[in-house]
Amino acid sequence: MHSEQQLRDMFAQAQAMPDGPAKFQALDMAIRHADASGDAKLAFEFRHESIETFTFGGDDRRAFLAFSQSLAAYDRDPTVADDYSEHTILWQFKWVVNALPDFPDIPLDRTYAVLDDMQRRYLLGGHSLHAVHQARWQIAMHVGDFDAAARSYHDMVTSKMDSLANCSVCVPSAQTRYLSEIGKFEEAVKVGGPVKRGWCRRQPRWVQAYLMLPYLNTGQHAEAAEAHRNSYRQMRTDHTDLGGIGLHLTFLGRSGNETRGLEVVEKHLPWLEVSPSPADSLQFAAPAALVLNRLSANGFGDTTLLGRASATGRRQETTVDALRGELAAFARDLAAKFDARNGTSHQSELAERRMTAEPVAEHVSLSVMDSLGTKKKAIVALQERIAEHTQAGDVEGAARARLDAAIAMSKKNHPEAIAAAEEAAIAVERAGLTGLVREAKLLLWDLYREAYAYRDTAKSLFDELLPDAEPREKARLTEQSAKLYWGDERAERFIAAADLYRETGDPDRELRALGEALAANGDLALLERAETLREQGNWLKFAMRAAESLAYHDLHEQALPLALEVAQSGAKRQPRAAHLVCQLLLVTNRPAEAETRARELLTATPDKKKRDVHVLLTRALLAQDPSSAEAAELVASNNIKDWELAAPDDEDEYGEGDD
């Protein structure tokens, strides 16, 4: 039998895993062990806290089971939940009731029963029915009951938004979807446009995706392209957004961008095998068939591409026409299953419309370079170069100009630099400019790794770039990649970079990488290795970084000699090191030495920077004599606060990084 702490550790370890089947199975195991322990409160807690993970990790069926069991446990004994959990249960109702219709094997009566229970509990708690009305019109739209949807939609927009309503971005996002589906495109833009840069867990990528067709149908083509670029960039790496990819395929198929649509179909087709739900599969398959239909109508039915995985798990080559037929049949079969469950023909009719929709525009440019609206002369000149080469049919010239533009935008920290670099990478590859493909990808590497939202994309690009890198570049890329990670993996990558720098005979950079590895894990063996480079590289710079890192890891005795060495040198880091020496002497219970050092430091410190040294001196004096008159005078004259006199207990005391 596991102790409560062991069970909590087991659950915490599972929650720390990346989303996916392995994590979900680990959570299941922790929940089973909690059940076996007989601790009903702990079992409820684990189940309750797993629901969000299952929901947003793409396993709604697990979420349904966990929710029904945790709700039953709560109804049996409300004391298993605290006040916050009671509120969260009502919030989780929304996730469940919105996902239940996505599975045609779940009877619609069950969905309505859950929705009625949700409404009953909201009323008992004195809450607004805003979220209940939203769920009702979404289900009504799913079955094709437009009158019922309109009534519930009206009830929602006229209801008060309280703490159980969806967020200030998700509500207008859903409204934008509804208004677009019933053809009220101008109204959809008015509702969704103001929040298209809002933020929550699923936004703004979804509201931007819902805005694409309204923008397209109201002639706002630049806005439609921007919404596509921004939303797709966020969705393209998360298979749980498969249904959202379908929205992008609809836009591409109806905006004269079938060729781009073909790339998107081929890239995301494998996601059908890991689809979050049958509804997501249908929402992808029908628009994918639309794109392929448009290509076939334009004479590209024989074009080859990679199809779905075979029984062996490998993707085989197929043609546009063959895949079009396969996906159309797949969509029709799924739609029929929904209609059989719903007792309507709406999903089949909707699928057919999605697969055969006519273009709204002959061709909408998707390039960020066509819609920058910049006033910077250098970038405007590059835009003109791109346009000139494109109009002349000079594919290579246009590709080179795109890369030049992306480089210029990167140097200017332009907000659309990543989009421009991605377009440039595609352009030079299509133009056959093999010598520039790597340059474009290295530019993307620099941009991705500096943008937090693109860290996973940067990691994938690193794996692509490394094998063909020259030794010095391989060392540099490895060192840069380390900053995308934390803890032991960060340290291991810095050590790997140090090894590569040693191979290329670069002791300065080897020391730098060792210093960063030491900062990551505090391994004293790295200090021993660095000692072998004392006479070869920039030792004092390393010693400063190492001293601060060891201090951060509470290795004060080991940090002190390094800090002293830098403080006694003529290096520009001397004042910083002298300050650190005082701190280390204080935390190692040598206040008299700290006092001496602080007084020496005062004489070398400009007046405007003396206050920090006065704090150190005050701490040293008080450590020797709590009633020190000099210390009291320093406190008064420098307005020193009590918290400044406390012993260091965090990383801020020792600084971060190097100058």
XYZ file of C-alpha atoms in Angstrom:
659
model
C 0.000 0.000 0.000
C 1.325 3.416 -0.945
C 1.446 6.310 1.509
C -0.395 9.524 0.684
C 2.896 11.256 -0.103
C 3.932 8.446 -2.436
C 0.589 8.699 -4.224
C 0.930 12.460 -4.527
C 4.437 12.056 -5.922
C 3.138 9.490 -8.415
C 0.382 11.857 -9.546
C 2.736 14.862 -9.751
C 5.199 12.880 -11.887
C 2.382 11.890 -14.234
C 1.164 15.482 -14.538
C 4.694 16.627 -15.367
C 4.848 14.347 -18.425
C 4.131 15.706 -21.931
C 0.527 15.312 -23.060
C -0.125 12.017 -24.795
C -1.073 8.362 -24.212
C 1.836 7.688 -21.843
C 0.833 10.580 -19.594
C -2.836 9.594 -19.630
C -1.973 6.003 -18.680
C 0.250 7.261 -15.854
C -2.616 9.402 -14.546
C -4.948 6.392 -14.762
C -2.491 4.388 -12.673
C -2.229 7.099 -10.017
C -6.037 7.303 -9.863
C -6.359 3.505 -9.521
C -3.842 3.470 -6.675
C -5.721 6.306 -4.967
C -8.954 4.296 -5.289
C -7.220 1.247 -3.837
C -5.953 3.266 -0.866
C -9.538 3.888 0.251
C -8.896 7.643 0.516
C -12.028 8.968 -1.215
C -10.918 12.579 -0.970
C -7.558 11.882 -2.610
C -9.164 9.770 -5.342
C -11.614 12.593 -6.077
C -8.795 15.136 -6.166
C -6.727 13.103 -8.654
C -9.697 12.402 -10.910
C -10.951 15.977 -10.728
C -7.567 17.480 -11.569
C -7.024 15.053 -14.477
C -10.152 16.148 -16.334
C -8.560 19.320 -17.685
C -5.486 17.385 -18.816
C -7.615 14.817 -20.657
C -9.813 17.517 -22.209
C -7.061 19.735 -23.578
C -4.704 16.838 -24.253
C -7.127 15.367 -26.789
C -8.691 12.431 -24.911
C -12.310 13.412 -24.330
C -13.435 9.852 -23.595
C -11.134 9.706 -20.587
C -12.434 13.132 -19.573
C -16.047 11.872 -19.773
C -15.294 8.893 -17.525
C -13.282 10.916 -15.000
C -15.973 13.595 -14.858
C -18.873 11.176 -14.353
C -16.997 9.355 -11.593
C -15.832 12.521 -9.813
C -19.336 14.014 -10.070
C -20.848 10.833 -8.591
C -18.304 10.912 -5.754
C -19.156 14.546 -5.067
C -22.892 13.823 -5.045
C -22.354 10.951 -2.577
C -20.217 13.060 -0.277
C -19.775 16.797 -1.006
C -17.012 17.010 1.629
C -14.570 15.361 -0.811
C -14.410 18.727 -2.632
C -13.399 22.149 -1.396
C -15.165 25.356 -2.426
C -12.882 25.832 -5.420
C -13.507 22.275 -6.637
C -17.277 22.785 -6.400
C -16.967 25.766 -8.730
C -14.661 23.856 -11.066
C -17.170 20.999 -11.348
C -19.695 23.458 -12.764
C -17.035 24.757 -15.159
C -16.129 21.232 -16.290
C -19.750 20.626 -17.273
C -19.102 22.970 -20.223
C -16.159 20.913 -21.496
C -18.122 17.681 -21.279
C -21.410 18.844 -22.748
C -19.651 20.535 -25.681
C -17.582 17.426 -26.474
C -20.253 14.725 -26.103
C -21.928 15.463 -29.480
C -18.545 14.929 -31.203
C -18.873 11.145 -30.792
C -21.673 9.575 -32.872
C -21.756 6.424 -30.721
C -22.882 8.494 -27.707
C -26.685 8.911 -27.809
C -27.904 12.476 -28.150
C -30.285 11.883 -25.240
C -27.267 11.494 -22.976
C -25.911 14.865 -24.089
C -29.240 16.550 -23.380
C -29.414 14.821 -19.987
C -26.008 16.185 -19.033
C -27.019 19.634 -20.305
C -30.248 19.548 -18.266
C -28.265 18.508 -15.180
C -25.856 21.362 -15.837
C -28.743 23.835 -16.047
C -30.285 22.464 -12.836
C -27.027 22.858 -10.904
C -26.373 26.346 -12.285
C -29.835 27.453 -11.160
C -29.380 25.888 -7.710
C -26.142 27.816 -7.311
C -27.722 31.090 -8.405
C -25.540 31.320 -11.525
C -26.345 32.830 -14.906
C -27.387 30.381 -17.657
C -25.144 32.140 -20.189
C -22.941 29.051 -20.692
C -25.990 26.735 -20.757
C -27.613 28.762 -23.546
C -24.336 28.708 -25.502
C -24.155 24.920 -25.258
C -27.787 24.625 -26.393
C -27.342 26.652 -29.577
C -24.133 24.803 -30.411
C -25.917 21.439 -30.147
C -28.869 22.804 -32.146
C -26.502 23.911 -34.920
C -24.915 20.453 -34.898
C -28.249 18.740 -35.588
C -29.428 21.439 -38.015
C -32.205 22.945 -35.911
C -31.576 26.572 -36.859
C -34.717 27.942 -35.184
C -33.765 26.409 -31.829
C -30.200 27.641 -32.329
C -31.424 31.192 -32.949
C -33.560 31.140 -29.794
C -30.737 29.855 -27.597
C -28.263 32.247 -29.225
C -30.593 35.134 -28.365
C -30.926 33.835 -24.808
C -27.132 33.727 -24.506
C -26.406 37.237 -25.784
C -29.114 38.675 -23.536
C -27.925 36.794 -20.437
C -25.521 38.117 -17.857
C -21.934 36.895 -18.123
C -20.763 35.672 -14.718
C -17.804 33.648 -13.453
C -19.083 30.495 -15.209
C -19.470 32.084 -18.629
C -16.725 31.472 -21.164
C -13.978 34.070 -21.393
C -14.180 37.465 -23.065
C -12.486 36.074 -26.176
C -14.084 32.622 -26.378
C -17.653 33.988 -26.272
C -17.240 36.342 -29.278
C -15.201 33.590 -30.954
C -18.195 31.245 -30.727
C -20.488 34.041 -31.883
C -18.245 34.636 -34.896
C -18.513 30.958 -35.783
C -22.318 31.005 -35.485
C -22.762 34.203 -37.495
C -20.422 32.940 -40.206
C -22.275 29.622 -40.466
C -25.601 31.397 -41.032
C -24.062 33.793 -43.567
C -24.030 36.990 -41.503
C -20.445 37.781 -42.435
C -20.396 41.527 -41.738
C -21.841 40.960 -38.280
C -19.305 38.204 -37.667
C -16.462 40.623 -38.423
C -17.953 43.210 -36.058
C -18.136 40.669 -33.240
C -14.868 38.801 -33.758
C -12.618 41.518 -35.172
C -12.137 43.460 -31.905
C -10.885 40.344 -30.051
C -8.748 38.773 -32.795
C -5.613 39.431 -30.744
C -7.141 38.487 -27.389
C -5.708 35.657 -25.378
C -6.697 32.544 -23.454
C -5.757 28.887 -23.636
C -7.361 28.361 -27.061
C -7.198 31.907 -28.344
C -6.593 33.848 -30.500
C -6.038 31.001 -32.959
C -9.697 29.949 -33.008
C -11.318 33.363 -33.333
C -8.844 34.164 -36.108
C -9.763 30.911 -37.863
C -13.483 31.695 -37.579
C -12.838 35.171 -39.030
C -11.210 33.941 -42.246
C -14.431 33.329 -44.204
C -16.198 36.470 -42.939
C -13.195 38.549 -44.006
C -13.072 36.737 -47.350
C -16.786 37.205 -47.999
C -16.691 40.902 -47.132
C -13.759 41.582 -49.459
C -11.210 42.143 -46.671
C -8.631 39.902 -48.273
C -5.530 41.214 -46.490
C -7.240 40.691 -43.123
C -8.294 37.181 -44.171
C -4.725 36.293 -45.140
C -3.369 37.705 -41.890
C -5.908 35.726 -39.850
C -4.926 32.579 -41.761
C -1.203 33.098 -41.231
C -1.473 33.869 -37.530
C -3.970 31.145 -36.687
C -2.365 28.383 -38.754
C 1.040 29.156 -37.283
C -0.385 28.336 -33.835
C -2.441 25.297 -34.889
C 0.059 23.552 -37.136
C 1.954 21.821 -34.319
C -0.965 20.548 -32.208
C -2.933 17.557 -33.463
C -5.802 18.440 -31.108
C -6.465 21.375 -33.475
C -7.271 19.030 -36.392
C -10.760 20.514 -36.772
C -9.212 23.974 -36.913
C -6.912 22.860 -39.735
C -10.131 22.054 -41.585
C -11.172 25.705 -41.274
C -7.897 26.699 -42.903
C -8.415 24.200 -45.718
C -11.875 25.662 -46.373
C -10.339 29.128 -46.584
C -7.542 27.940 -48.889
C -9.978 26.068 -51.110
C -12.259 29.089 -51.454
C -9.586 31.774 -51.859
C -7.782 30.375 -54.904
C -4.984 28.819 -52.831
C -5.494 25.137 -53.665
C -1.752 24.587 -54.176
C -1.010 25.794 -50.661
C -3.992 23.741 -49.501
C -2.421 20.606 -50.984
C 0.679 21.141 -48.814
C -1.518 21.519 -45.731
C -3.513 18.378 -46.570
C -0.358 16.317 -47.056
C 1.256 17.665 -43.873
C -1.703 17.032 -41.565
C -3.210 13.889 -43.113
C -1.426 11.654 -40.535
C -3.324 13.485 -37.776
C -6.454 11.610 -38.813
C -4.921 8.566 -37.123
C -4.718 10.421 -33.793
C -7.806 12.593 -34.179
C -9.321 13.863 -30.911
C -12.831 12.925 -32.072
C -14.885 11.793 -35.088
C -16.197 15.368 -35.357
C -12.647 16.676 -35.754
C -11.985 14.029 -38.401
C -15.071 15.098 -40.351
C -14.214 18.779 -39.999
C -10.813 18.030 -41.566
C -11.759 15.465 -44.198
C -14.548 17.400 -45.948
C -12.512 20.622 -46.474
C -9.507 18.504 -47.510
C -11.725 16.955 -50.183
C -12.708 20.503 -51.235
C -9.055 21.443 -51.819
C -8.471 18.248 -53.797
C -11.658 18.852 -55.795
C -10.433 22.306 -56.774
C -7.052 20.907 -57.817
C -8.689 18.181 -59.860
C -10.972 20.700 -61.568
C -7.882 22.722 -62.505
C -6.220 19.729 -64.152
C -3.984 18.504 -61.312
C -5.805 15.266 -60.531
C -2.729 13.178 -61.406
C -0.423 15.091 -59.050
C 1.226 12.716 -56.564
C 1.394 13.155 -52.812
C 1.759 11.028 -49.701
C -1.527 9.474 -48.609
C -2.751 7.960 -45.354
C -0.692 5.336 -43.558
C -1.145 1.739 -44.681
C -1.459 -1.299 -42.396
C 2.343 -1.278 -42.073
C 2.239 2.276 -40.725
C 4.016 3.729 -43.755
C 2.551 6.403 -45.992
C 2.273 5.420 -49.620
C 2.224 7.674 -52.676
C -1.211 8.416 -54.102
C -2.749 10.975 -56.453
C -4.962 13.974 -55.885
C -7.908 12.205 -57.519
C -7.444 8.987 -55.538
C -7.125 10.765 -52.204
C -10.067 13.004 -53.095
C -12.267 9.936 -53.529
C -10.960 8.337 -50.351
C -11.528 11.404 -48.173
C -14.931 12.129 -49.696
C -16.085 8.584 -48.904
C -14.606 8.880 -45.413
C -16.435 12.183 -44.800
C -19.746 10.843 -46.108
C -19.494 7.757 -43.922
C -18.776 9.802 -40.802
C -21.529 12.308 -41.567
C -24.014 9.441 -42.005
C -23.093 8.100 -38.568
C -23.798 11.474 -36.995
C -27.089 11.798 -38.847
C -28.176 8.298 -37.784
C -27.531 9.295 -34.183
C -29.149 12.731 -34.547
C -32.161 11.662 -36.600
C -31.496 14.363 -39.225
C -29.653 14.691 -42.539
C -27.864 17.907 -41.611
C -24.302 16.609 -41.241
C -24.425 14.825 -44.604
C -25.766 17.939 -46.318
C -23.139 20.086 -44.578
C -20.330 17.730 -45.605
C -21.445 17.861 -49.241
C -21.529 21.670 -49.162
C -18.082 21.786 -47.631
C -16.659 19.441 -50.274
C -18.157 21.289 -53.250
C -18.141 24.946 -52.151
C -17.351 27.463 -54.880
C -14.449 29.925 -54.603
C -15.250 33.326 -53.127
C -12.215 34.966 -54.732
C -10.068 34.058 -57.736
C -6.846 34.349 -55.735
C -6.019 35.923 -52.377
C -2.331 36.541 -51.760
C -1.200 34.897 -48.556
C 2.219 36.520 -48.477
C 2.999 38.740 -45.541
C 5.066 40.848 -47.935
C 1.886 41.928 -49.731
C 0.200 43.260 -46.607
C 2.906 44.685 -44.380
C 1.826 48.304 -44.597
C 5.339 49.345 -43.554
C 6.802 52.817 -44.060
C 10.429 51.684 -43.755
C 12.062 52.537 -47.073
C 14.432 49.563 -47.145
C 11.623 47.047 -46.676
C 9.343 48.871 -49.125
C 12.123 48.661 -51.721
C 12.376 44.905 -51.121
C 8.605 44.548 -51.477
C 8.882 46.280 -54.844
C 11.739 43.963 -55.876
C 9.647 40.913 -55.012
C 6.716 42.263 -57.012
C 8.898 43.092 -60.036
C 10.522 39.648 -60.153
C 7.176 37.935 -59.631
C 5.504 39.881 -62.448
C 8.429 39.078 -64.753
C 8.140 35.375 -63.943
C 11.607 35.383 -62.349
C 11.087 32.776 -59.643
C 14.728 32.786 -58.506
C 14.920 36.565 -58.306
C 11.690 36.759 -56.307
C 12.938 34.071 -53.915
C 16.248 35.899 -53.344
C 14.364 39.134 -52.717
C 12.093 37.374 -50.207
C 15.116 36.107 -48.292
C 16.721 39.569 -48.319
C 13.457 41.029 -47.016
C 13.220 38.449 -44.241
C 16.803 39.180 -43.173
C 16.107 42.922 -43.130
C 12.918 42.448 -41.128
C 14.748 40.215 -38.663
C 17.376 42.906 -38.061
C 14.600 45.440 -37.463
C 12.782 43.060 -35.053
C 9.720 43.356 -37.280
C 6.703 41.519 -35.776
C 6.153 39.659 -39.071
C 9.792 38.582 -39.446
C 9.016 34.935 -38.708
C 6.240 34.814 -41.315
C 8.530 36.466 -43.881
C 11.354 34.028 -43.119
C 9.031 31.041 -43.436
C 7.845 32.289 -46.828
C 11.446 32.885 -47.899
C 12.487 29.366 -46.893
C 9.680 27.877 -48.987
C 10.442 30.210 -51.906
C 14.174 29.453 -52.172
C 13.517 25.717 -51.884
C 10.873 25.802 -54.633
C 13.201 27.879 -56.794
C 15.894 25.228 -56.465
C 18.332 27.613 -54.768
C 19.901 24.902 -52.642
C 22.711 27.175 -51.503
C 20.201 29.540 -49.917
C 17.903 26.948 -48.341
C 20.207 26.434 -45.380
C 20.714 30.184 -44.982
C 16.944 30.617 -44.796
C 16.594 27.809 -42.276
C 19.388 29.233 -40.122
C 17.539 32.544 -40.138
C 14.408 30.704 -38.985
C 16.471 28.984 -36.286
C 17.554 32.354 -34.894
C 13.996 33.680 -34.975
C 12.296 30.572 -33.568
C 14.602 30.129 -30.602
C 14.149 33.744 -29.528
C 10.338 33.468 -29.577
C 8.937 31.477 -26.651
C 5.884 30.280 -28.589
C 8.166 28.689 -31.216
C 10.484 26.754 -28.921
C 9.124 23.355 -29.931
C 9.424 24.325 -33.598
C 13.005 25.419 -32.938
C 13.810 22.047 -31.374
C 12.560 20.241 -34.471
C 14.514 22.564 -36.772
C 17.687 21.955 -34.731
C 17.395 18.217 -35.410
C 17.131 19.027 -39.121
C 20.074 21.451 -39.205
C 22.619 19.581 -37.083
C 23.560 16.601 -39.319
C 24.814 18.803 -42.200
C 26.552 21.376 -40.010
C 30.292 21.980 -40.181
C 32.168 21.336 -36.880
C 32.194 24.969 -35.703
C 28.575 25.493 -36.692
C 27.610 22.224 -35.008
C 29.171 23.472 -31.763
C 27.380 26.812 -32.036
C 24.003 25.235 -32.814
C 24.363 22.795 -29.938
C 25.195 25.591 -27.500
C 22.235 27.641 -28.734
C 19.898 24.658 -28.485
C 20.770 24.204 -24.801
C 18.951 27.440 -23.987
C 15.689 25.853 -25.132
C 15.831 23.397 -22.214
C 16.103 23.416 -18.422
C 17.817 21.366 -15.740
C 19.894 18.315 -16.599
C 19.115 18.378 -20.321
C 20.235 21.983 -20.515
C 23.497 21.056 -18.782
C 24.036 18.006 -21.009
C 23.657 20.084 -24.155
C 26.100 22.719 -22.908
C 28.585 19.958 -22.094
C 28.101 18.514 -25.592
C 28.790 21.981 -26.992
C 31.935 22.250 -24.838
C 33.122 18.906 -26.245
C 32.593 20.161 -29.780
C 34.422 23.423 -29.042
C 37.341 21.391 -27.710
C 37.429 19.418 -30.965
C 37.580 22.671 -32.946
C 40.274 24.154 -30.677
C 38.200 26.992 -29.218
C 39.001 27.206 -25.461
C 37.166 30.506 -24.918
C 33.869 29.087 -26.127
C 34.541 25.777 -24.388
C 34.877 27.646 -21.098
C 31.719 29.619 -21.830
C 29.737 26.431 -22.447
C 31.141 24.825 -19.294
C 30.132 27.898 -17.303
C 26.564 27.612 -18.572
C 26.473 23.894 -17.795
C 27.702 24.649 -14.276
C 24.949 27.236 -13.903
C 22.399 24.607 -14.907
C 23.397 21.806 -12.529
C 26.185 22.924 -10.151
C 28.346 19.876 -10.953
C 31.802 20.458 -9.444
C 33.352 18.034 -11.931
C 32.851 20.743 -14.533
C 35.004 23.062 -12.447
C 37.812 20.516 -12.508
C 37.560 20.247 -16.287
C 37.588 24.024 -16.655
C 40.799 24.237 -14.598
C 42.618 22.514 -17.458
C 41.832 25.534 -19.627
C 43.005 28.175 -17.139
C 45.977 29.229 -19.283
C 44.193 28.896 -22.637
C 40.840 30.652 -22.483
C 39.227 33.652 -20.813
C 39.529 32.204 -17.344
C 38.424 35.263 -15.362
C 35.156 35.540 -17.290
C 34.494 31.874 -16.588
C 35.487 32.265 -12.918
C 32.932 35.057 -12.430
C 30.148 33.010 -14.027
C 31.180 29.937 -12.055
C 31.296 31.813 -8.732
C 27.776 33.158 -9.210
C 26.518 29.751 -10.338
C 28.035 27.892 -7.389
C 26.620 30.505 -5.013
C 23.187 29.988 -6.578
C 23.518 26.253 -5.937
C 24.490 26.975 -2.279
C 28.087 25.834 -2.859
C 29.393 28.907 -1.072
C 32.777 27.585 0.020
C 33.587 26.527 -3.538
C 32.366 29.839 -4.941
C 34.416 32.027 -2.605
C 37.956 31.399 -3.981
C 36.750 32.011 -7.533
C 35.082 35.278 -6.555
C 38.224 36.335 -4.652
C 40.393 35.601 -7.677
C 38.293 37.850 -9.905
C 38.018 40.544 -7.210
C 41.809 40.705 -6.894
C 42.375 40.877 -10.655
C 42.286 43.905 -12.890
C 39.259 42.580 -14.797
C 36.236 44.762 -15.443
C 34.233 42.333 -13.300
C 36.322 43.233 -10.234
C 33.650 45.383 -8.437
C 30.956 42.789 -9.120
C 33.210 40.031 -7.807
C 34.144 42.071 -4.722
C 30.444 42.512 -3.968
C 29.918 38.760 -4.309
C 32.879 38.084 -1.989
C 31.178 40.142 0.731
C 27.943 38.215 0.288
C 29.724 34.861 0.443
C 31.676 35.828 3.560
C 28.401 36.746 5.225
C 26.630 33.475 4.390
C 29.686 31.477 5.512
C 29.640 33.222 8.924
C 32.706 35.427 8.483
C 31.214 38.848 9.208
C 34.481 40.463 10.324
C 36.137 39.622 6.996
C 32.983 40.768 5.196
C 33.206 44.096 7.055
C 36.820 44.593 5.978
C 36.000 43.773 2.359
C 32.960 46.038 2.386
C 34.979 49.012 3.686
C 37.604 48.411 0.970
C 34.848 48.198 -1.640
C 33.335 51.494 -0.457
C 36.499 53.399 -1.322
C 36.387 52.102 -4.917
C 32.655 52.580 -5.474
C 31.140 55.759 -7.003
C 28.832 57.663 -4.663
C 25.688 56.838 -6.654
C 26.392 53.122 -6.248
C 27.493 53.105 -2.613
C 24.073 52.221 -1.172
C 24.343 48.496 -2.018
C 27.745 48.366 -0.345
C 26.327 50.159 2.698
C 23.734 47.393 2.942
C 26.497 44.766 2.964
C 28.481 46.707 5.562
C 25.380 47.062 7.736
C 24.705 43.323 7.569
C 28.317 42.615 8.520
C 28.185 45.022 11.489
C 24.870 43.642 12.772
C 26.127 40.070 12.483
C 28.911 40.990 14.903
C 26.905 43.335 17.135
C 23.080 43.560 16.800
C 23.176 46.872 18.700
C 25.880 48.473 16.530
C 25.458 52.256 16.521
C 27.232 52.540 13.149
C 24.805 50.031 11.681
C 21.845 52.007 13.010
C 23.260 55.176 11.474
C 23.731 53.439 8.109
C 20.152 52.140 8.197
C 18.809 55.614 8.844
C 21.009 57.483 6.356
C 20.414 54.984 3.535
C 16.767 54.170 4.315
C 17.644 50.468 4.469
C 14.629 48.168 4.826
C 14.445 45.135 7.112
C 14.126 42.723 4.196
C 17.424 44.038 2.765
C 19.210 42.930 5.929
C 17.957 39.327 5.730
C 20.318 36.540 4.698
C 20.292 35.731 0.956
C 17.890 32.941 0.076
C 17.353 33.211 -3.643
C 19.143 33.577 -6.959
C 18.683 37.353 -7.130
C 21.329 37.792 -4.441
C 23.988 36.481 -6.784
C 22.896 38.019 -10.051
C 22.236 36.245 -13.321
C 24.316 35.903 -16.460
C 27.469 37.790 -17.357
C 28.327 41.182 -18.724
